[in-house]
Short mmCIF file of C-alpha atoms in Angstrom, two decimals:
data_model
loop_
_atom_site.label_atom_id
_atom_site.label_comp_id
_atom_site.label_asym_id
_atom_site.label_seq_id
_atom_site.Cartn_x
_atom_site.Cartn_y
_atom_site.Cartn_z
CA UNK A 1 129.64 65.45 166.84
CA UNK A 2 129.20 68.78 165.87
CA UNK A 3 125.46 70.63 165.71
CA UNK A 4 124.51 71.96 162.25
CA UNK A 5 121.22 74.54 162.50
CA UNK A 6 119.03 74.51 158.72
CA UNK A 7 116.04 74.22 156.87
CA UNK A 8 114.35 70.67 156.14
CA UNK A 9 114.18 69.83 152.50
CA UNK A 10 111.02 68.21 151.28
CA UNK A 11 112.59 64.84 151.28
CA UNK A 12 113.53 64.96 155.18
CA UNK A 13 109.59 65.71 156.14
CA UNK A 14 108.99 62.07 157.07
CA UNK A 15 111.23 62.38 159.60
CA UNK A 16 110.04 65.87 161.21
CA UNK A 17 106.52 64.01 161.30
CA UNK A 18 107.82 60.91 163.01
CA UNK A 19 110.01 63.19 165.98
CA UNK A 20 106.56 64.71 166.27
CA UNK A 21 104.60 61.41 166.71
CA UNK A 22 106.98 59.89 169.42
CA UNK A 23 107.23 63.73 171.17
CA UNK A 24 103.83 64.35 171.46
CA UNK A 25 102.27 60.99 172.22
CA UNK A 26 100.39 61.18 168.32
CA UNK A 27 99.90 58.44 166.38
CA UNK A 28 98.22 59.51 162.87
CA UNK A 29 96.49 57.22 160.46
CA UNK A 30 97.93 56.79 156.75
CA UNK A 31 95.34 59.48 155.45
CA UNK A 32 96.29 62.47 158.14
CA UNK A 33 99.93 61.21 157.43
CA UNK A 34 99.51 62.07 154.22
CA UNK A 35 97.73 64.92 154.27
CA UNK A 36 100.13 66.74 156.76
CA UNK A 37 103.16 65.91 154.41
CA UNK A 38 101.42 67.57 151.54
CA UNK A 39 100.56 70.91 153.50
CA UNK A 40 103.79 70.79 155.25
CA UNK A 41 106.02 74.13 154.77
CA UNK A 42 110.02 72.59 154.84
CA UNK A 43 111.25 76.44 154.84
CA UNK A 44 109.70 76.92 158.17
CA UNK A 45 110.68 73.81 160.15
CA UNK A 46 114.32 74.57 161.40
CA UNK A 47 116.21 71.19 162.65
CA UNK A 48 119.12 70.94 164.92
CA UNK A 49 121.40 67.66 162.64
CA UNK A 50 123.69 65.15 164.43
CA UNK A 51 126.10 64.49 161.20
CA UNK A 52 122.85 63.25 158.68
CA UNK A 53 120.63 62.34 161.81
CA UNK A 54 117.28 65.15 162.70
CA UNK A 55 118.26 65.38 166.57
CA UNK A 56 115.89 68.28 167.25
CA UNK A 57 113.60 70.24 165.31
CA UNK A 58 111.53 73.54 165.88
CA UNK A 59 108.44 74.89 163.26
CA UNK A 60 108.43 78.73 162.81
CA UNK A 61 105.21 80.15 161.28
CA UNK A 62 105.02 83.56 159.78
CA UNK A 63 101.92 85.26 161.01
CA UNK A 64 100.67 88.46 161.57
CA UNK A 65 98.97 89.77 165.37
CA UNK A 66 96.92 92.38 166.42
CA UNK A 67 98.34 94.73 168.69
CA UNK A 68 96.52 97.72 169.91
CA UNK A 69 94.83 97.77 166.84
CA UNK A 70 97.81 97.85 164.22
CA UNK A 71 99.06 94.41 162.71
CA UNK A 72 102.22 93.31 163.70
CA UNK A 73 104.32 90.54 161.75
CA UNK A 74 104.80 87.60 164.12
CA UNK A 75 107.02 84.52 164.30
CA UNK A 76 105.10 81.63 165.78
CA UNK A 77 107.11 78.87 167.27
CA UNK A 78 105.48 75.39 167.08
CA UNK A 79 106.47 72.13 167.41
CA UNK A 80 109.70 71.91 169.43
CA UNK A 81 110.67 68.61 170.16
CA UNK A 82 114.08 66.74 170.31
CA UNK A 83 114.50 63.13 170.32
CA UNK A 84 115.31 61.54 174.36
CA UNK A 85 118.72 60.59 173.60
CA UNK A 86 119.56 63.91 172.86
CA UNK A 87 117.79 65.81 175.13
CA UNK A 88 119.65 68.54 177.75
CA UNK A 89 122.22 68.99 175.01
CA UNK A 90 121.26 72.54 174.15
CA UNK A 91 119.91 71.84 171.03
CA UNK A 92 116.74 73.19 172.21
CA UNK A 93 118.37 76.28 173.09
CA UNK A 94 120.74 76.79 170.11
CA UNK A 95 117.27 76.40 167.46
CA UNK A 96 115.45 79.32 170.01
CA UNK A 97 118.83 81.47 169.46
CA UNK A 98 118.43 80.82 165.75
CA UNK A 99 114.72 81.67 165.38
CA UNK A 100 115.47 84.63 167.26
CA UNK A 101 118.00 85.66 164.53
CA UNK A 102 115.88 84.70 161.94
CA UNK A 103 112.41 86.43 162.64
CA UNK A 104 114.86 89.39 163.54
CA UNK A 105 115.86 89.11 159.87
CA UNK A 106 112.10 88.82 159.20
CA UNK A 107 111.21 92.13 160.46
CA UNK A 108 109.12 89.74 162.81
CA UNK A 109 109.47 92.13 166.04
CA UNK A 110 107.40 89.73 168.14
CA UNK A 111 106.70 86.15 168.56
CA UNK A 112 104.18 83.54 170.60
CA UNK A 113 104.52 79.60 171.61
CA UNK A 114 102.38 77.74 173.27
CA UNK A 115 104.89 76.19 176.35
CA UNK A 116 104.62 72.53 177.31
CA UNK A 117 106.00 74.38 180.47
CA UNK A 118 105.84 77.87 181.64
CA UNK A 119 109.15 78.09 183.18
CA UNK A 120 111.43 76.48 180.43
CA UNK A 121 110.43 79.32 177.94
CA UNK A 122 110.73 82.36 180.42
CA UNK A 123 114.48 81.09 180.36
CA UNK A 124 114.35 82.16 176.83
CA UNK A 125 112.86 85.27 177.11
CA UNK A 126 109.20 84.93 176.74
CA UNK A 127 106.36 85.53 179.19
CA UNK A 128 102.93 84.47 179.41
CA UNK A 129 101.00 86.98 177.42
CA UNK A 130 97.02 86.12 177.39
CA UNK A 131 94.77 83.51 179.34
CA UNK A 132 91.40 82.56 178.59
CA UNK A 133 88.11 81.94 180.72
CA UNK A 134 85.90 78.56 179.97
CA UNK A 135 82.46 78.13 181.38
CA UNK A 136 80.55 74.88 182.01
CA UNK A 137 76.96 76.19 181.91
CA UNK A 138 74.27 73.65 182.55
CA UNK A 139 71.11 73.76 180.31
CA UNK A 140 68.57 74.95 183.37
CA UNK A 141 71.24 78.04 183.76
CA UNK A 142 71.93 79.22 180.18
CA UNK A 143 70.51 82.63 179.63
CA UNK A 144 66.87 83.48 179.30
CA UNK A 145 66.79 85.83 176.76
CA UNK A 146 64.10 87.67 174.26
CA UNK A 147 64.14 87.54 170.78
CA UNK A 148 66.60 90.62 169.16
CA UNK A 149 65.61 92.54 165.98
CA UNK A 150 67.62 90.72 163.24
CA UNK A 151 68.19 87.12 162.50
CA UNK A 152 70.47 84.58 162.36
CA UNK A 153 71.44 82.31 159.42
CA UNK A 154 73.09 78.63 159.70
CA UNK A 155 76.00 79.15 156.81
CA UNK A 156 78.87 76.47 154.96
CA UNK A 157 82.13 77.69 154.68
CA UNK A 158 81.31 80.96 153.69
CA UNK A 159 85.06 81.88 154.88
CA UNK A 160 84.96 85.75 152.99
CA UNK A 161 81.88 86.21 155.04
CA UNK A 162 83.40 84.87 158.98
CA UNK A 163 86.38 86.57 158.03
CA UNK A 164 85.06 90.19 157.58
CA UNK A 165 83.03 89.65 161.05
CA UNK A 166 86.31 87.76 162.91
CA UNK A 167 88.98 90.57 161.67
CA UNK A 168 86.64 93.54 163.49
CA UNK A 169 86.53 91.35 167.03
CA UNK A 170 90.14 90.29 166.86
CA UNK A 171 91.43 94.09 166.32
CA UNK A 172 89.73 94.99 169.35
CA UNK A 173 92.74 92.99 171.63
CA UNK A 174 95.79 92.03 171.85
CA UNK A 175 97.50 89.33 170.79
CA UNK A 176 94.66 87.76 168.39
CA UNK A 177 95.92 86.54 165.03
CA UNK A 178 95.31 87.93 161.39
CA UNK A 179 93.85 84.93 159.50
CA UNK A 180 93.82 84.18 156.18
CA UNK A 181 92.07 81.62 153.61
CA UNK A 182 94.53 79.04 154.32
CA UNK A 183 94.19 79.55 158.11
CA UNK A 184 90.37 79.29 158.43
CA UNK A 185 90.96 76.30 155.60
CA UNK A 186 93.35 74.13 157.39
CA UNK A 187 93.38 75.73 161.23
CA UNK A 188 89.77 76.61 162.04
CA UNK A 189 86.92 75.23 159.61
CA UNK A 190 88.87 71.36 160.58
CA UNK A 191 86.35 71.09 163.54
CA UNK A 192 83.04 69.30 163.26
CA UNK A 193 80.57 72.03 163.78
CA UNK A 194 77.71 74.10 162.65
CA UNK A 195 78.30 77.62 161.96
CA UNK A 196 75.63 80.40 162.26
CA UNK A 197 76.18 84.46 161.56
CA UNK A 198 73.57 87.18 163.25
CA UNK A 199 72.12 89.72 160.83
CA UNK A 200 70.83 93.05 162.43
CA UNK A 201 68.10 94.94 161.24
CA UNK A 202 70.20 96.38 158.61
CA UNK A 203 71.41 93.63 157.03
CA UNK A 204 74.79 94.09 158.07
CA UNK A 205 76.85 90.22 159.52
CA UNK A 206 77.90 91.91 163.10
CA UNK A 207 78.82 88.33 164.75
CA UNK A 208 79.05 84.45 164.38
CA UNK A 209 78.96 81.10 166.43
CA UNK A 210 80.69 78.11 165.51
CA UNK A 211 79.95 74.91 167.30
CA UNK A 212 79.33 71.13 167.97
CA UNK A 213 76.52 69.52 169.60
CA UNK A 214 77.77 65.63 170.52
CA UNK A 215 76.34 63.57 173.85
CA UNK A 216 74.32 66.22 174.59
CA UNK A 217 76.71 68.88 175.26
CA UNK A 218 77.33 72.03 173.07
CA UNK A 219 80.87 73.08 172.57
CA UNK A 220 81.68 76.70 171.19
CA UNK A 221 84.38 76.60 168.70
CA UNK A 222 84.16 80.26 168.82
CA UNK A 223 81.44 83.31 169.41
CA UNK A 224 81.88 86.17 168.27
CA UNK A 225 80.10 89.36 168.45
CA UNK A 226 80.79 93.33 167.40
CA UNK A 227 77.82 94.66 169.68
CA UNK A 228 76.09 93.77 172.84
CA UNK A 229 72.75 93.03 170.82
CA UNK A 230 74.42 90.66 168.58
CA UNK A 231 75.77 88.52 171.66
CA UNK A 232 72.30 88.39 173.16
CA UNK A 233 70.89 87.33 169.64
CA UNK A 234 73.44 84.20 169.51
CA UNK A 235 73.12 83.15 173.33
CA UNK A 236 69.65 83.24 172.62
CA UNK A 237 70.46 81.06 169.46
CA UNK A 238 72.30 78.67 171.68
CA UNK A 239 70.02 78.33 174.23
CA UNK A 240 66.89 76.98 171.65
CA UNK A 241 69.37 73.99 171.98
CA UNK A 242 68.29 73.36 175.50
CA UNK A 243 66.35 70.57 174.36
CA UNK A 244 69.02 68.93 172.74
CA UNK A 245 71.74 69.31 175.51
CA UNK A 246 72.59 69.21 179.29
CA UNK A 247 75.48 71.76 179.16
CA UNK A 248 77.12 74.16 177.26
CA UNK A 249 80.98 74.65 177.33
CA UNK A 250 82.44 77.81 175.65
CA UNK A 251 85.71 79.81 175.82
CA UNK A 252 85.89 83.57 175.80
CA UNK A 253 88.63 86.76 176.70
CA UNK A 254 89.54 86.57 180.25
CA UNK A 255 87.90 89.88 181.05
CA UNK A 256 84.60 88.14 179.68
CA UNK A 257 80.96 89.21 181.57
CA UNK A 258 78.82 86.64 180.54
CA UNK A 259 77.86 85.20 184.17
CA UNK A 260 76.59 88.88 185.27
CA UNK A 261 74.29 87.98 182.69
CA UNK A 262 73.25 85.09 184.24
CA UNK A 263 69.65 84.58 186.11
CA UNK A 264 72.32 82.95 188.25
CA UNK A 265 75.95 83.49 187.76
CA UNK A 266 77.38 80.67 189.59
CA UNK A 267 77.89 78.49 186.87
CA UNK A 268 81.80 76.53 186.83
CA UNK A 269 84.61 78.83 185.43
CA UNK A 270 87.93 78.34 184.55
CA UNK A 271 90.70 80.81 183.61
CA UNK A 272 93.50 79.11 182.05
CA UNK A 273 96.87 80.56 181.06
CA UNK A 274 97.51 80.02 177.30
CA UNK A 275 100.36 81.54 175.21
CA UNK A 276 103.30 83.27 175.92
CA UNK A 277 105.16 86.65 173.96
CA UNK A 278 108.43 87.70 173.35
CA UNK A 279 109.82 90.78 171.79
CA UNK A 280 112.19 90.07 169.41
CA UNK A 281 113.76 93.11 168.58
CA UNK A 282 112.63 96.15 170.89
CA UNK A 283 113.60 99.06 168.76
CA UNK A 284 111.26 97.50 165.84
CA UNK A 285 108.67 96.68 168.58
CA UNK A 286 108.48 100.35 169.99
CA UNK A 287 108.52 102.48 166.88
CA UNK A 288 105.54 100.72 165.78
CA UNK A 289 103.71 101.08 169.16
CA UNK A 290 100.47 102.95 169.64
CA UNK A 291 100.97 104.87 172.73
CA UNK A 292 98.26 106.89 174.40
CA UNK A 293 97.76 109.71 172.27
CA UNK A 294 97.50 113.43 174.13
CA UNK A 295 100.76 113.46 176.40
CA UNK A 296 104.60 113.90 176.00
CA UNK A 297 107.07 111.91 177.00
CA UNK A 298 111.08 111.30 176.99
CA UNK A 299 111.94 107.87 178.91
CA UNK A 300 114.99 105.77 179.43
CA UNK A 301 114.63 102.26 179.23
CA UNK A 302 117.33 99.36 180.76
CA UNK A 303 116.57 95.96 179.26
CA UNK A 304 118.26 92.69 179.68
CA UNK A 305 118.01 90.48 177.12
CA UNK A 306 120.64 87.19 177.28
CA UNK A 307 119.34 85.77 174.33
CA UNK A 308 119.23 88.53 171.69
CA UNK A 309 122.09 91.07 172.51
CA UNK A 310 120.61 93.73 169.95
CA UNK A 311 118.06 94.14 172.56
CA UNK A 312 120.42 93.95 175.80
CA UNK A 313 120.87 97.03 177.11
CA UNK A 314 119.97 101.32 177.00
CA UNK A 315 117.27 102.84 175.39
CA UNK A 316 115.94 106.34 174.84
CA UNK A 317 112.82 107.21 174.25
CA UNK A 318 110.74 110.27 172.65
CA UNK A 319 107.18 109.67 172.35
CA UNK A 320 105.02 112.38 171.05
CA UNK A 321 101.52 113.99 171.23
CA UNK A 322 100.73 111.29 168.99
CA UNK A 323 101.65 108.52 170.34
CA UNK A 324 104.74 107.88 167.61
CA UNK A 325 107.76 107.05 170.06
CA UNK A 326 111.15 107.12 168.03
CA UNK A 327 113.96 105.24 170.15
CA UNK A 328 117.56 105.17 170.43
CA UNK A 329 120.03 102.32 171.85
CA UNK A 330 122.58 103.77 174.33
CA UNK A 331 125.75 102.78 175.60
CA UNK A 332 124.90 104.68 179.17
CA UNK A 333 121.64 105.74 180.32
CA UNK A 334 120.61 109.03 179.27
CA UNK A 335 120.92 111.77 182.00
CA UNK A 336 117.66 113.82 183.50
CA UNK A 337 115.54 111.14 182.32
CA UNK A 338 113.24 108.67 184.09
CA UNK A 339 114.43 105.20 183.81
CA UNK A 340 112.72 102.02 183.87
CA UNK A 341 114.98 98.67 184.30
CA UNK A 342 113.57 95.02 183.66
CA UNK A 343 114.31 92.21 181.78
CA UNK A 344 112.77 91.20 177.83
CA UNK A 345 109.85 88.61 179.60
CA UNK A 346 108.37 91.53 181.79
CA UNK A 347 108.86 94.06 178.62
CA UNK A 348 106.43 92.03 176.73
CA UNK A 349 104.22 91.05 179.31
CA UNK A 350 104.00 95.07 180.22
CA UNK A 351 103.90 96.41 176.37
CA UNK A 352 101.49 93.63 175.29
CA UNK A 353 99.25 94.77 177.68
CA UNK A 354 98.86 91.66 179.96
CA UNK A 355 100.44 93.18 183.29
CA UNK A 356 100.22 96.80 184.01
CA UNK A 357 103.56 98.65 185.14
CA UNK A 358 102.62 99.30 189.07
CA UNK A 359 101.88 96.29 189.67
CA UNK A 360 105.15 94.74 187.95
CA UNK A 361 106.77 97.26 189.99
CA UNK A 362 105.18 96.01 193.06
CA UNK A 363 106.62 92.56 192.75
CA UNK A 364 109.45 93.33 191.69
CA UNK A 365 109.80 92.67 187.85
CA UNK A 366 110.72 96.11 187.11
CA UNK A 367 112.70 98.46 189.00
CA UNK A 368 111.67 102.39 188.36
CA UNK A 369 110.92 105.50 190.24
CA UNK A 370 107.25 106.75 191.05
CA UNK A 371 107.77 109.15 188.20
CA UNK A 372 108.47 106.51 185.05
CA UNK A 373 106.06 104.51 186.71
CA UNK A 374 103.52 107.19 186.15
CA UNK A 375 104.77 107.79 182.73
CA UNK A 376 104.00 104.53 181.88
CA UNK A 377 100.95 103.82 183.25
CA UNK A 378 99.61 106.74 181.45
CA UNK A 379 101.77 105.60 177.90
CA UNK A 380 100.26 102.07 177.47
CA UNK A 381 96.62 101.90 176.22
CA UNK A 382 94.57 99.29 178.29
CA UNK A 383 93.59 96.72 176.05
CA UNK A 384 92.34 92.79 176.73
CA UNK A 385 94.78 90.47 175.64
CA UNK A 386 93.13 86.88 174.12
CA UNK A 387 93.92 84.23 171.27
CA UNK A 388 91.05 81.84 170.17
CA UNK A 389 94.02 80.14 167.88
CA UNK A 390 96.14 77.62 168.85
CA UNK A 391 99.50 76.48 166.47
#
């Protein structure tokens, strides 16, 4: 039976829901039935059809990323599942190919999943991209701290408010998402919790906490601060909980600090690898790169891309004192000129700033000479990579 790739119409949403029960193990009550039909988008849930029959189905989100501190459109792919019975047919694969096309169309030059397995998705071209650290701090070891000039104020929903706060954290890596109203709405504000913003001396909001205090432990939704003073100020905040709780549990960037902090740092942490990029289209991906400002540069670039063949192949490219690179696809690689040769996972693991390029030289995931190595290294701002989002 032939494989037709479209859109879901509003009438065929019951049936996206129920492949997303039986795939992930979900069983909703009538009320968050209903609810997730109503806020349901049919234009971005692709399905793979069988003659009438939804076989497969994959959810692409249009959402915007920070990357070294410009905004990137983004194509977020969700909810993949296929039924068992038609599993291993490729359907899988042809909706990836699609969404490729599509966010290509888009102008969406990047995209991020969340992979129910590492390895299936790097067939596809994407790469793990961020991870994130979680402590387990018991009460007797969360910080002892002194009061900071300022206060802090327990707030409702104020979303305006966490949003001008969030938006001047989230610029500072890579990889965090632009939110909007209808994000915080229906993504963030869903948890129970209490939420509490830090006021310095000033006046001015420079951080929040969001949390949940249930059987005596304290989980943090999210805590976030724009100076060192405001983080003190809300781990203090936490820690006038200590009569309430045993332990603490909070995630945070993987390059987080917190237990040098610590009276005594060994406290239980976990890193744990999260999301994974792609770049969809490389020429749109580079021109809007922020290189490293101050230096000159004229690279050649190999890339192999199976999936997308507007990426597969030779690049040139000119980046200036600015850190604008224009860039050219080649049918040869450019003479004179240092070349760098990998494939589209290790691009976007390198460019979004999770793996530097010596290192993926090292082990082998990019194959280069000493001097566009160098040229590199010196191109691509550092820059934390995190996402305290999930889709």
């Amino acid at each position: 039976m032939e494989m037709n790739i479209r859109q879901l119409t509003s009438e065929e949403l019951p049936d996206s829901l129920a492949l997303s029960e039986f795939a992930f193990q979900m069983e909703f009550t009538p009320e968050q039935r209903e609810r997730r039909l109503a806020t349901a988008k049919p234009e971005q849930i692709w399905g793979s059809f069988l003659g009438d029959q939804l076989a497969a189905k994959l959810n692409l989100l249009e959402l915007q990323t920070w990357i070294q501190g410009k905004v990137y459109a983004m194509g977020g792919v969700a909810g993949v599942a296929s039924w068992p019975e038609h599993r291993r047919g490729g359907l899988v694969s042809g909706l990836l190919d699609n969404a490729l096309k599509v966010m290509k169309e888009k102008g969406q030059t990047v995209s991020f999943l969340h992979p129910f397995q590492f390895a299936f998705y790097r067939k596809f071209g994407w790469e793990t991209y961020c991870e994130y650290k979680k402590y387990e701090i018991e009460t007797e070891l969360l910080p002892k701290l002194a009061p900071q000039p300022g206060r802090i104020e327990r707030v409702d929903g104020q979303i305006e408010l966490l949003n001008r706060i969030y938006d001047a954290y989230a610029s500072r890596y890579n990889g965090t998402l632009v939110r909007d109203e209808e994000w915080w709405r229906d993504r963030v504000l869903v948890k129970k919790g209490t939420t509490a913003v830090y006021y310095d001396p000033s006046g001015q909001p420079m951080g929040y906490v969001y949390y949940h205090v249930k059987d005596k432990v304290c989980t943090v939704h999210e805590l976030v601060s724009l100076h060192h003073g405001a983080r003190l100020a809300l781990w203090r905040f936490l820690g006038n909980h200590d009569s309430m709780i045993t332990k603490l549990v909070v995630q945070a960037p993987a390059g987080d600090q917190l237990a040098f902090l610590l009276d005594n740092p060994r406290v239980k942490q976990e890193v744990v690898p999260y999301f994974m990029a792609r770049i969809v289209d490389v020429q749109g991906f580079v021109e809007r790169y922020p290189f490293q400002s101050g230096v000159e540069y004229v690279l050649a670039l190999r890339v192999t891309d199976h999936q997308a063949d507007w990426n597969d192949g030779y690049f040139k490219l000119e980046v200036d004192e600015s850190g604008t690179a224009t860039i050219v696809k080649l049918e040869e690689a450019p003479k004179g000129v240092p070349l760098l040769m990998t494939d589209i996972p290790t691009l976007s693991a390198m460019l979004m700033g999770y793996q530097r390029p010596r290192f993926l030289q090292e082990i082998g995931r990019v194959r280069a000479e000493d001097e566009a190595i160098e040229a590199w290294e010196q191109l691509i701002p550092v820059r934390q990579t995190y996402l305290p989002d999930f889709f």
